[in-house]
Short mmCIF file of C-alpha atoms and ligand atoms in Angstrom, two decimals:
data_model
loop_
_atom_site.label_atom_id
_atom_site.label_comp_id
_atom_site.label_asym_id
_atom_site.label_seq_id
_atom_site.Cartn_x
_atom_site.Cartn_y
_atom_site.Cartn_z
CA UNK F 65 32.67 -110.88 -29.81
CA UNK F 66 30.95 -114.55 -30.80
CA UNK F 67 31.38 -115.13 -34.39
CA UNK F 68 27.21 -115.77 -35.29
CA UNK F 69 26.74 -118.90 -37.02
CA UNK F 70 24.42 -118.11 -39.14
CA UNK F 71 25.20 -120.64 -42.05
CA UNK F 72 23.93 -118.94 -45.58
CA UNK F 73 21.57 -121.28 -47.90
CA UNK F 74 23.33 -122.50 -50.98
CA UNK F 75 22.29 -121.12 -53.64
CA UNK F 76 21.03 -124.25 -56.07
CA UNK F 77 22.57 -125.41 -59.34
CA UNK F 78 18.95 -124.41 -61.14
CA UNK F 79 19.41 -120.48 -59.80
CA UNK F 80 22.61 -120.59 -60.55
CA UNK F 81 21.90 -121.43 -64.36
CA UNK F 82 25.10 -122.71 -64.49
CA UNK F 83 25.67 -124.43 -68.01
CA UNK F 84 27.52 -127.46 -66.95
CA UNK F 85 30.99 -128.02 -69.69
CA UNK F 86 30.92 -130.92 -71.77
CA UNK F 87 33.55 -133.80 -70.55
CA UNK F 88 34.14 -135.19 -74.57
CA UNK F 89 35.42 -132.07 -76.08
CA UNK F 90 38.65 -130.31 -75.29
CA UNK F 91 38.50 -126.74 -73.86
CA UNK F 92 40.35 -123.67 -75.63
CA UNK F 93 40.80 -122.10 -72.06
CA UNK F 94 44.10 -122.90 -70.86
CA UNK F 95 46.19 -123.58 -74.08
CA UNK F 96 48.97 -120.95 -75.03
CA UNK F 97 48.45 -119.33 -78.13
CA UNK F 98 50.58 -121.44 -80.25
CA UNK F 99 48.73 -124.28 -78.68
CA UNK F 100 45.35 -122.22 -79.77
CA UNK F 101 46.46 -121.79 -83.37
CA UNK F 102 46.96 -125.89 -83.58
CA UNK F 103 43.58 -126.11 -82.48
CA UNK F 104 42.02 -123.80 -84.75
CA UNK F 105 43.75 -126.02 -87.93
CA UNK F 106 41.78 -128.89 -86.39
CA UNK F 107 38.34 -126.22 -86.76
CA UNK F 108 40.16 -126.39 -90.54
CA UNK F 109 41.28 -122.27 -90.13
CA UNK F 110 43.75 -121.61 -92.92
CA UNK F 111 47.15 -121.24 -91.58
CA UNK F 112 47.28 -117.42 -92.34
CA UNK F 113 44.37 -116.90 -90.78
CA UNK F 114 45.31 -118.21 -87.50
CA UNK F 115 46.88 -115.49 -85.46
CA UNK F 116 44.44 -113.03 -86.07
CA UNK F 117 41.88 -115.74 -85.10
CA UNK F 118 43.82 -116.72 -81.74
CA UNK F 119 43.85 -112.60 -81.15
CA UNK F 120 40.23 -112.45 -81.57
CA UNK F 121 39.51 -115.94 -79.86
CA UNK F 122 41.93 -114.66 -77.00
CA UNK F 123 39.69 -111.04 -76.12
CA UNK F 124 36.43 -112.90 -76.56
CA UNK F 125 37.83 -115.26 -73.66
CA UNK F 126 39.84 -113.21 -71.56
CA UNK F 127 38.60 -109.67 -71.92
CA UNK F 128 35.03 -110.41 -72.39
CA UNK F 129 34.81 -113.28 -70.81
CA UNK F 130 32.73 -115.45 -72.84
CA UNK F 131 31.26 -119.09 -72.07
CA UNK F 132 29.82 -119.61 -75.82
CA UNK F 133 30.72 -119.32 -79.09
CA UNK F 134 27.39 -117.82 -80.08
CA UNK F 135 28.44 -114.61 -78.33
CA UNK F 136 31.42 -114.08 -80.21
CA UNK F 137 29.87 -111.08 -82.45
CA UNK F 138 32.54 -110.47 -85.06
CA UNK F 139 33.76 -114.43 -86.11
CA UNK F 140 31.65 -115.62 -88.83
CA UNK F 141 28.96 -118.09 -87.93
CA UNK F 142 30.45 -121.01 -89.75
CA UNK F 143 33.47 -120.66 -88.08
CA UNK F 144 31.66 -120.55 -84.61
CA UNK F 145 30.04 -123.96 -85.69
CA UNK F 146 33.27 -124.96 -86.59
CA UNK F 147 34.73 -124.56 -83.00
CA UNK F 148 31.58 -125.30 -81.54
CA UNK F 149 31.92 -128.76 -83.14
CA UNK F 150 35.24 -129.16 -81.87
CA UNK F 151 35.68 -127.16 -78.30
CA UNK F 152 34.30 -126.25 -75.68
CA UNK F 153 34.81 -123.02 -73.44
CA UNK F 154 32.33 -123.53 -70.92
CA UNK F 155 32.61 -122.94 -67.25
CA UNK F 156 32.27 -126.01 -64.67
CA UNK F 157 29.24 -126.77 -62.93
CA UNK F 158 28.43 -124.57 -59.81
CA UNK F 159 27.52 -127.18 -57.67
CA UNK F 160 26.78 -124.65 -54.66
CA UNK F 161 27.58 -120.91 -53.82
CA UNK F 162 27.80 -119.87 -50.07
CA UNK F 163 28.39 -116.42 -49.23
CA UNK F 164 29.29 -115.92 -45.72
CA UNK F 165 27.70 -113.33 -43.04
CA UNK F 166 31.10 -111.35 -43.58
CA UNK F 167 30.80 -111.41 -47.53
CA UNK F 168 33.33 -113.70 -48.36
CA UNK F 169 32.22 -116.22 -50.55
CA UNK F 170 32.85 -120.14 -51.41
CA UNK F 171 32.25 -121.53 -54.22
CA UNK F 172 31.93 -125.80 -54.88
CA UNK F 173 32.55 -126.66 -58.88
CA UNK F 174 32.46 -129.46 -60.32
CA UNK F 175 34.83 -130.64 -63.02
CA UNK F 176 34.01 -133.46 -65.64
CA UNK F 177 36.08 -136.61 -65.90
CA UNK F 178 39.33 -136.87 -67.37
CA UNK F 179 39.61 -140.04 -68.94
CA UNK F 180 38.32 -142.79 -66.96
CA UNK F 181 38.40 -140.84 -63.69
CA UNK F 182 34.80 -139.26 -62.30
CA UNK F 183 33.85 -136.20 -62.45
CA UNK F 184 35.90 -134.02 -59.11
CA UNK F 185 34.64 -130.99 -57.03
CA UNK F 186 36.82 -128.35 -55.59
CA UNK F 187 36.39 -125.15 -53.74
CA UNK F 188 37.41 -121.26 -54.33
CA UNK F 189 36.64 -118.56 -51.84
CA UNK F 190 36.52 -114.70 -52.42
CA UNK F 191 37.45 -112.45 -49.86
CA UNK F 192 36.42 -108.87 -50.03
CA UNK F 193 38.43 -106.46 -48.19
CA UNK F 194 38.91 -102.54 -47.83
CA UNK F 195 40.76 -101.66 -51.21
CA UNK F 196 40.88 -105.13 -52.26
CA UNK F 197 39.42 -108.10 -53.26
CA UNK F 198 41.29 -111.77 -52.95
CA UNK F 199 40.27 -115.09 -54.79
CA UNK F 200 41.63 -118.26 -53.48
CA UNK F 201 41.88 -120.77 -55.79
CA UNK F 202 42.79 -124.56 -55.93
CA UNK F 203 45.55 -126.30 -57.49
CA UNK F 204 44.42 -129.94 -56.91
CA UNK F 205 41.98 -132.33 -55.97
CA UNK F 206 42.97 -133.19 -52.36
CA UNK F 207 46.98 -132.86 -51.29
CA UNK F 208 49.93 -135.58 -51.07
CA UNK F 209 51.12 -134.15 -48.48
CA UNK F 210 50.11 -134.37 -44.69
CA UNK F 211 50.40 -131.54 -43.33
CA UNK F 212 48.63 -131.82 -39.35
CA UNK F 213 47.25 -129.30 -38.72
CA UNK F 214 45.42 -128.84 -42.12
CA UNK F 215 41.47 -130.62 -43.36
CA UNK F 216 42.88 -130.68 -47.20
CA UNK F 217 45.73 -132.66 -45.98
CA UNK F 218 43.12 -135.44 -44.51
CA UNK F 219 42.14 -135.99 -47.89
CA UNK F 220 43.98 -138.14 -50.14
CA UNK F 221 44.87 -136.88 -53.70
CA UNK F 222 42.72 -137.31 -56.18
CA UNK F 223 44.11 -135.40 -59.05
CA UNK F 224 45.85 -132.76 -60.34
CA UNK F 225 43.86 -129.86 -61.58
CA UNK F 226 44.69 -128.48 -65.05
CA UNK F 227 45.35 -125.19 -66.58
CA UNK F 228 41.72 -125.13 -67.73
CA UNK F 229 40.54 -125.81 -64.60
CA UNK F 230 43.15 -123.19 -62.40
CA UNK F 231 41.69 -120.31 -64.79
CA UNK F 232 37.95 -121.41 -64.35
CA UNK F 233 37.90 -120.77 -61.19
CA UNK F 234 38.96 -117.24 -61.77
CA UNK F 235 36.59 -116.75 -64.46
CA UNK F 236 33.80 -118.12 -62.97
CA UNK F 237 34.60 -116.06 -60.06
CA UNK F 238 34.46 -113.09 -61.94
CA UNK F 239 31.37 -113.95 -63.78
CA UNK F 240 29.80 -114.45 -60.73
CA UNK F 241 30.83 -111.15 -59.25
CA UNK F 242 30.25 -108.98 -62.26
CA UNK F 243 33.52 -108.58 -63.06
CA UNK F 244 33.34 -109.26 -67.18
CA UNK F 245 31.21 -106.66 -69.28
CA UNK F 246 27.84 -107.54 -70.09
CA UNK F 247 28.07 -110.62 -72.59
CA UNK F 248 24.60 -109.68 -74.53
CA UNK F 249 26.21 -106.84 -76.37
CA UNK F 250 28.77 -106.60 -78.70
CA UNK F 251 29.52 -103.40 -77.11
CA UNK F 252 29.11 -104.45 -73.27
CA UNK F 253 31.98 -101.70 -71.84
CA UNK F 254 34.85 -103.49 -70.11
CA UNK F 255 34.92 -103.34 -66.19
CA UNK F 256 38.11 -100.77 -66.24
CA UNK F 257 40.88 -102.80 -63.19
CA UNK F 258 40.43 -100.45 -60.81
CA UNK F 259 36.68 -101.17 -61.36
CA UNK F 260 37.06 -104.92 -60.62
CA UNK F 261 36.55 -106.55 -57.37
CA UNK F 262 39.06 -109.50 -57.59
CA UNK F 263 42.34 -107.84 -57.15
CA UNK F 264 44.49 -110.07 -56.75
CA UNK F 265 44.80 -114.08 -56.38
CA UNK F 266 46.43 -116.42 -54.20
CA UNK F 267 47.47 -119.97 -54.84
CA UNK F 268 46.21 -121.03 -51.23
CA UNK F 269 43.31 -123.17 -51.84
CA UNK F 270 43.43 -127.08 -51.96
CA UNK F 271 46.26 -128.75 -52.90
CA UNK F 272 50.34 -128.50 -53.40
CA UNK F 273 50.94 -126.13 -56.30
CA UNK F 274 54.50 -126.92 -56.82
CA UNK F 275 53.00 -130.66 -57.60
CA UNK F 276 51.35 -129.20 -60.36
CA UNK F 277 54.06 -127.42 -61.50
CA UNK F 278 53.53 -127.08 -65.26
CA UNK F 279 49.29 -126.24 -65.41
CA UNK F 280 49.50 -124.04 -62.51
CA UNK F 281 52.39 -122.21 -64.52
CA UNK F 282 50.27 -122.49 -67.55
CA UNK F 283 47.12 -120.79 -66.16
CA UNK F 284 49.37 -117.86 -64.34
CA UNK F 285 50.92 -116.88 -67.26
CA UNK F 286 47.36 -116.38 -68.90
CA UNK F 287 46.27 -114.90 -65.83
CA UNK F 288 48.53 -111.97 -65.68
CA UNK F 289 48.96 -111.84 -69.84
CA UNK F 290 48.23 -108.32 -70.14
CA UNK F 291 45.52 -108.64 -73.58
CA UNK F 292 43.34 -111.31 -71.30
CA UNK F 293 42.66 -111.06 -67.61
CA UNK F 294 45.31 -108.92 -67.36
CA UNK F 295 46.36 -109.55 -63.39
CA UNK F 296 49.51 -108.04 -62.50
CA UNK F 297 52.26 -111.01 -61.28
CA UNK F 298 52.25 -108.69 -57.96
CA UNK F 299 49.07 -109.77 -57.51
CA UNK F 300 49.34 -113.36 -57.10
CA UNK F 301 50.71 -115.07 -54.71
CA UNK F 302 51.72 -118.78 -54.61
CA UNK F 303 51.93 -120.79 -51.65
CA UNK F 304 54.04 -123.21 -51.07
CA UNK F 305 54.55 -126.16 -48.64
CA UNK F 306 58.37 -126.34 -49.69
CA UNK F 307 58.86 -127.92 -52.64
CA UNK F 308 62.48 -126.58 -52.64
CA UNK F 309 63.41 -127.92 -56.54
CA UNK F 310 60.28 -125.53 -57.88
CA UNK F 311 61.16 -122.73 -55.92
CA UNK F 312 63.56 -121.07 -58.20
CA UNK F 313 61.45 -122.11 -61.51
CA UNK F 314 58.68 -120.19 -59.92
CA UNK F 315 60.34 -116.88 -59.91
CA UNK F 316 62.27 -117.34 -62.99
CA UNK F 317 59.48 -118.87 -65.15
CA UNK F 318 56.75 -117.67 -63.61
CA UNK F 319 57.47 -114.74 -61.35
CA UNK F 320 54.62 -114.11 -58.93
CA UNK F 321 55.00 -113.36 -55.75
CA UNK F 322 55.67 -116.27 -52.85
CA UNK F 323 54.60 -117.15 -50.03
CA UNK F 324 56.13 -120.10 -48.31
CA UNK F 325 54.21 -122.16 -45.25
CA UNK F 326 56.96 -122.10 -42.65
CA UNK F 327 54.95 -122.98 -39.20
CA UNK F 328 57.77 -123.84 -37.30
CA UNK F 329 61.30 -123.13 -36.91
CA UNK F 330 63.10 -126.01 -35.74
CA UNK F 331 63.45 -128.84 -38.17
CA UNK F 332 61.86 -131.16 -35.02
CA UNK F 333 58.99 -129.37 -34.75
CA UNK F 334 58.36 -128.48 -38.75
CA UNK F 335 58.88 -132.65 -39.62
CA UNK F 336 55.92 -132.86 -37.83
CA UNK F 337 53.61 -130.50 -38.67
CA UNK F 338 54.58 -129.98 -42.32
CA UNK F 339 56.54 -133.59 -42.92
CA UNK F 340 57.58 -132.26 -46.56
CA UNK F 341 60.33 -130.80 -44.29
CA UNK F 342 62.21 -134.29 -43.92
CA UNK F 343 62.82 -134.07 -47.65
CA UNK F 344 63.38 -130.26 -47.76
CA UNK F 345 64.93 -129.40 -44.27
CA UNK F 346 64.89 -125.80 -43.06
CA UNK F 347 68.36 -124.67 -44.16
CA UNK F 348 67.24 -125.69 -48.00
CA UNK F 349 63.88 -123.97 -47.75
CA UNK F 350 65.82 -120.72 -46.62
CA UNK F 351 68.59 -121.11 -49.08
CA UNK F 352 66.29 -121.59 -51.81
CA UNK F 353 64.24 -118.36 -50.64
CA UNK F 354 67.23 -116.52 -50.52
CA UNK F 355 67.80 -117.12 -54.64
CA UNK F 356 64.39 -116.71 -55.36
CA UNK F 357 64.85 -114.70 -58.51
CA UNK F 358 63.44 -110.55 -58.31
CA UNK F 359 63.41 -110.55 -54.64
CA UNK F 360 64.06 -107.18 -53.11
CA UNK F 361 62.69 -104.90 -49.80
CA UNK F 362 59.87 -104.01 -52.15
CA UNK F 363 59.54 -107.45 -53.49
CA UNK F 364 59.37 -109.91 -50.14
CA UNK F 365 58.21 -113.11 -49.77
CA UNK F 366 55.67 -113.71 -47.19
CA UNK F 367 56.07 -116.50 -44.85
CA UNK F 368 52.79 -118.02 -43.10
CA UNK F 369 52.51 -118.77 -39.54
CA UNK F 370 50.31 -121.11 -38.13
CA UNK F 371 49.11 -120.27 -34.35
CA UNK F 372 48.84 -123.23 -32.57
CA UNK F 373 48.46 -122.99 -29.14
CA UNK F 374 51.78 -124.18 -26.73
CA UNK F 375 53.17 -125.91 -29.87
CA UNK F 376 54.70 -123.23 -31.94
CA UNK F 377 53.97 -119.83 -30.22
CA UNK F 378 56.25 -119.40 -27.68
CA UNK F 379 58.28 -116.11 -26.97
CA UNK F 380 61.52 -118.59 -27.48
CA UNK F 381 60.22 -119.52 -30.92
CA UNK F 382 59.49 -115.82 -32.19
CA UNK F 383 62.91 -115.44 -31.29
CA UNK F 384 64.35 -117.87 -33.74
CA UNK F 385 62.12 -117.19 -36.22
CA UNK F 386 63.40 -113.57 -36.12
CA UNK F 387 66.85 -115.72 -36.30
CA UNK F 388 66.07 -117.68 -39.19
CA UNK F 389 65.11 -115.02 -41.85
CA UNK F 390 67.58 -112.72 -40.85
CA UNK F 391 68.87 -111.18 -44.35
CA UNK F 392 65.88 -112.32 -46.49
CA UNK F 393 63.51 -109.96 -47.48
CA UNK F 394 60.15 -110.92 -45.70
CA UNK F 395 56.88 -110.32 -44.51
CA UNK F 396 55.16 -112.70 -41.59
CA UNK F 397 51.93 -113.43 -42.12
CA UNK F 398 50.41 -114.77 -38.69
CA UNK F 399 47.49 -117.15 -39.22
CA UNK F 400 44.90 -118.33 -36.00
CA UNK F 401 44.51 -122.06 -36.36
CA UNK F 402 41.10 -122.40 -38.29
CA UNK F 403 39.71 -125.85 -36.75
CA UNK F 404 37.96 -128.75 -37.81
CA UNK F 405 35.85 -131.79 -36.90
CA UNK F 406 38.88 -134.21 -35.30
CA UNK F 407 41.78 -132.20 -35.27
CA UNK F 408 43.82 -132.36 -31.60
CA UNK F 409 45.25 -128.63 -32.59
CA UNK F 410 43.65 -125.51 -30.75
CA UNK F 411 44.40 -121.93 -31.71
CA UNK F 412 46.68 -119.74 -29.98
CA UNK F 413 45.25 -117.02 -27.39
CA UNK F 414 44.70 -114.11 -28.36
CA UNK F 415 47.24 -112.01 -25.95
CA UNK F 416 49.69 -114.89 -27.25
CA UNK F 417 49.14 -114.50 -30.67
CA UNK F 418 49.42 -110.59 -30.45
CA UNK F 419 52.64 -111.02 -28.15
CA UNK F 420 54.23 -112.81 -30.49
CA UNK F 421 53.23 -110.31 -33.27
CA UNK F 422 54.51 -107.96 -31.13
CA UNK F 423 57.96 -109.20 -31.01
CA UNK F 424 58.62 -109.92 -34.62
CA UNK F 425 57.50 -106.48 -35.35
CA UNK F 426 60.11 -104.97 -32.76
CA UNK F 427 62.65 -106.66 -34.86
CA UNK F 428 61.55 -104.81 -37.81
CA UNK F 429 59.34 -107.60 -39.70
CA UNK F 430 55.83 -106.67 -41.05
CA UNK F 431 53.51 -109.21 -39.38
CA UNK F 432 49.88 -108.91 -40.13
CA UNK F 433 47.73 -111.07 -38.34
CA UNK F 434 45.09 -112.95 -40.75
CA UNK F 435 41.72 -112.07 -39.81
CA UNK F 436 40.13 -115.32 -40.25
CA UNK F 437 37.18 -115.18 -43.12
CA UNK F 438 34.05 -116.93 -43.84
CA UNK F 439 34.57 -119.14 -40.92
CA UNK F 440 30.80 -119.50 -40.91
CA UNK F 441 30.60 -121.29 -44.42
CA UNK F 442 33.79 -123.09 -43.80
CA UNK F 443 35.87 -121.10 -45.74
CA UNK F 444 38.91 -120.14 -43.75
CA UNK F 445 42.19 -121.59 -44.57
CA UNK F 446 42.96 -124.85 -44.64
CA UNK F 447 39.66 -126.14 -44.25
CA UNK F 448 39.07 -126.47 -47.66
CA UNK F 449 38.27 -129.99 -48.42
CA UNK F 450 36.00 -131.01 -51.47
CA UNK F 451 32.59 -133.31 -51.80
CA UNK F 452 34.13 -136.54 -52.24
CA UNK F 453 34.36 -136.38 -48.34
CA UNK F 454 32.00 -133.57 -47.74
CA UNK F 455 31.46 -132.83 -44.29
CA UNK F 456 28.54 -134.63 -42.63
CA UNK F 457 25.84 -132.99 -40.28
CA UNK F 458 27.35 -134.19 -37.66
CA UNK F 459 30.21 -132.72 -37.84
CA UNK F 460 29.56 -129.54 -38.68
CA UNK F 461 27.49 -129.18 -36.01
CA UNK F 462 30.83 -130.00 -33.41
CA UNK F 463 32.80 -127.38 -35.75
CA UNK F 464 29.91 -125.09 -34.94
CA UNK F 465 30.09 -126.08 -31.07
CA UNK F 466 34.33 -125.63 -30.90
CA UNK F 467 33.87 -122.26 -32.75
CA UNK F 468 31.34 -121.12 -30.36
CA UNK F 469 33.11 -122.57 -26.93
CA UNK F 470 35.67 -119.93 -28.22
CA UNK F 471 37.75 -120.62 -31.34
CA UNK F 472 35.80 -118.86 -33.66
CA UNK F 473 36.69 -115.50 -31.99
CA UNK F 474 39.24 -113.34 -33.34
N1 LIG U 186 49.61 -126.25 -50.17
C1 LIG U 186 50.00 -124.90 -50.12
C2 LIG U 186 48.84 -123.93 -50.33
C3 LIG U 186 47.52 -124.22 -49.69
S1 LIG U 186 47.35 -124.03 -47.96
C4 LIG U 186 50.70 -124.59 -48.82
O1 LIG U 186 50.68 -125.44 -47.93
O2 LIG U 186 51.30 -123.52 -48.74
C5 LIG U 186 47.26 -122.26 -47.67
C6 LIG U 186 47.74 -121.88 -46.25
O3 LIG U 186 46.81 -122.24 -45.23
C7 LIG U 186 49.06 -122.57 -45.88
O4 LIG U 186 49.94 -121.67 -45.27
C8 LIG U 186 48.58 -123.59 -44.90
O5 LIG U 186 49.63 -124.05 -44.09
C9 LIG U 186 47.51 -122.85 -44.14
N2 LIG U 186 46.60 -123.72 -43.38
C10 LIG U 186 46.29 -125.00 -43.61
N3 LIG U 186 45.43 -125.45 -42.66
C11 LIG U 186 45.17 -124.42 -41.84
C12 LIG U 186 44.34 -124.26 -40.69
N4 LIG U 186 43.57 -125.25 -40.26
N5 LIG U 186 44.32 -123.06 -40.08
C13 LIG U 186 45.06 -122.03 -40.56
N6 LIG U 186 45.86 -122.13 -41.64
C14 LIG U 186 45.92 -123.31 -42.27
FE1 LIG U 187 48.65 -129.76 -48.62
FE2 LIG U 187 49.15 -127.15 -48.09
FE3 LIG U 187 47.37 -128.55 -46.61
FE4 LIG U 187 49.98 -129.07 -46.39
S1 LIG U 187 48.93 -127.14 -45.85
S2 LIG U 187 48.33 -130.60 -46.56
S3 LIG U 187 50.65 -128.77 -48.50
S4 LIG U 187 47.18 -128.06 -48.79
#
């Protein structure tokens, strides 16, 4: 089958009536709720007042999904002035919205400046599936790392996102989607989970999450707090590069699920295509997955698996992947190389790719093979990269051309 190319129009800012967040005030999304009740003495609340307010503040946000303080029914109107005054808890700008010819959808937001820096964009993608929806959000603006086979890792690090920012995303997201009740009533009923079509989230966007260690923490805990959005920690997944020191704080403190970026097998081979590996070698990475705190058969962590053809998808090296996770609880996630403009990488064949799928499962390993999404609007992984180097006619048209000439079929 050829993938069609049949690139969707973005939707413009205007249609999108997207109320763009004001950079000068700070934003009550993302703080914890002792954080909250600080804020609210600055909006002069009386101190005894304060955790009832936060409770109120914290279902008008997270259950309802609000983006003004006009819409919060049952606080009294001088106190919404008050906050008004003082905060914001407005969404970022939807710069564009793409949804692909398979229904997954992308996302480009743009986030005001913090401090003297400009404003930054970033990108989310949705990905409907049978039973499920995903959201893939971003963690930063651009990655340190270099990873070689990956378009984020072209793009220098801008900044860090914060909590505010992580848990836009997802609200946006779901305002887009229809996910919140209807905001005009006081009433509007609440989508019931099962109702809801993000399901779970992944930490797989742009950017190094274990760089941004505390926000991303931050906005997961409010994420799966079960009076807000109300996620369950089974349903997010964070992916890592390596960052071996976070590892066990992610379980411990944070405990979602993990997935770890493995690629390659020998240290050789993994120094160059995920160079994090010369600090964090392959014996540390497994060590530290083997501590990672609540793992268990029906807790695994899923490792990813780039295909890339005749560089890591040999027979030899499903062999010694099977090897390497011997005694830790795992799934294998197999990933076709998503290309883009200037990379030397190709995908895997097909017959390879299953082969080697084949193999791993013989040995007794789950090993999915990741249908590639929303290729068509860029929106596959690791081809994710934001506007400060958006992607020029040009060379979209050569993506389209490789994708056609036979990468873009899966
Ligand atoms: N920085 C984190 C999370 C973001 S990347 C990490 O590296 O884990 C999410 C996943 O997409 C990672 O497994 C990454 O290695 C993979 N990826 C990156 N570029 C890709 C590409 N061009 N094709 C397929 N997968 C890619
Ligand atoms: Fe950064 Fe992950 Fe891309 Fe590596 S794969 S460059 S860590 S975003």
């Amino acid at each position: 089958m050829t993938l069609s190319i049949d690139f969707s129009i973005p939707e413009t800012r205007a249609a999108l009536g997207a109320r763009a967040r004001a950079p000068e005030k700070l934003s009550l999304i993302g703080m914890s709720r002792d954080e909250m009740a600080d804020a609210l003495g600055v909006a002069g609340v009386p101190e005894r007042q304060r955790r009832m307010r936060v409770q109120q503040l914290w279902h008008w946000l997270y259950v309802r999904g609000v983006s003004d303080f006009s819409q919060m029914f049952n606080v009294s109107k001088d106190l919404r002035a008050a906050l008004d005054q003082h905060f914001t808890i407005a969404r970022p700008e939807i710069v564009e919205e793409q949804i692909s010819n398979d229904g997954t959808r992308k996302w480009l937001f743009r986030f005001p400046p913090r401090g003297a820096g400009r404003p930054v964009e970033i990108e989310t993608v949705y990905i409907p599936e049978e039973g499920r929806g995903t959201l893939c959000i971003s963690s930063q603006v651009g990655c340190t790392l270099t990873c070689s086979f990956c378009h984020t890792g072209t793009q220098k690090l801008v900044r860090n996102l914060t909590a505010e920012e992580i848990l836009t995303q997802l609200m946006t997201a779901r305002d887009r989607l229809g996910d919140f009740p209807d905001r005009d009533t006081p009433d509007g009923a609440i989508v019931p989970a099962e109702g809801r079509r993000i399901t779970n989230i992944v930490m797989m966007g742009m950017g190094e999450p274990l760089y941004n260690f505390e926000e991303v923490k931050k906005a997961l805990l409010i994420a799966s707090d079960g009076d807000g959005l109300s996620l369950s920690k089974r349903r997010i997944t964070l992916s890592t590069s390596g960052v071996v020191p976070e590892i066990f704080r992610t379980g411990d403190e944070i405990g979602v699920m993990l997935a770890i970026s493995l690629h390659a097998v020998r240290d050789d081979l993994r120094d160059m295509l995920v160079p994090i590996n010369k600090k964090y070698p392959l014996k540390e990475l497994i060590d530290a997955c083997r501590n990672y705190p609540g793992l268990s058969n029906a807790r695994r962590i899923t490792f990813e698996y780039v295909m890339l053809k005749d560089v890591n998808d040999s027979i030899a090296d499903a062999k010694d992947l099977v090897r390497l996770l011997k005694g830790v609880p795992a799934k294998i996630n197999l990933i076709p190389f998503n290309p883009w403009p200037g990379t030397n990488y190709q995908c895997s064949d097909w017959e390879t790719i299953e082969k080697f799928a084949d193999y791993i499962n013989q040995a007794g390993y789950a090993s999915p093979i990741r249908t590639p999404r929303g290729r068509d609007i860029l929106a596959a992984c690791g081809q994710l990269k934001s506007d400060s180097e958006r992607m020029r006619k040009t060379d979209r048209l050569a993506l389209e051309a490789m994708m056609i000439a036979g990468h873009g079929e899966a």
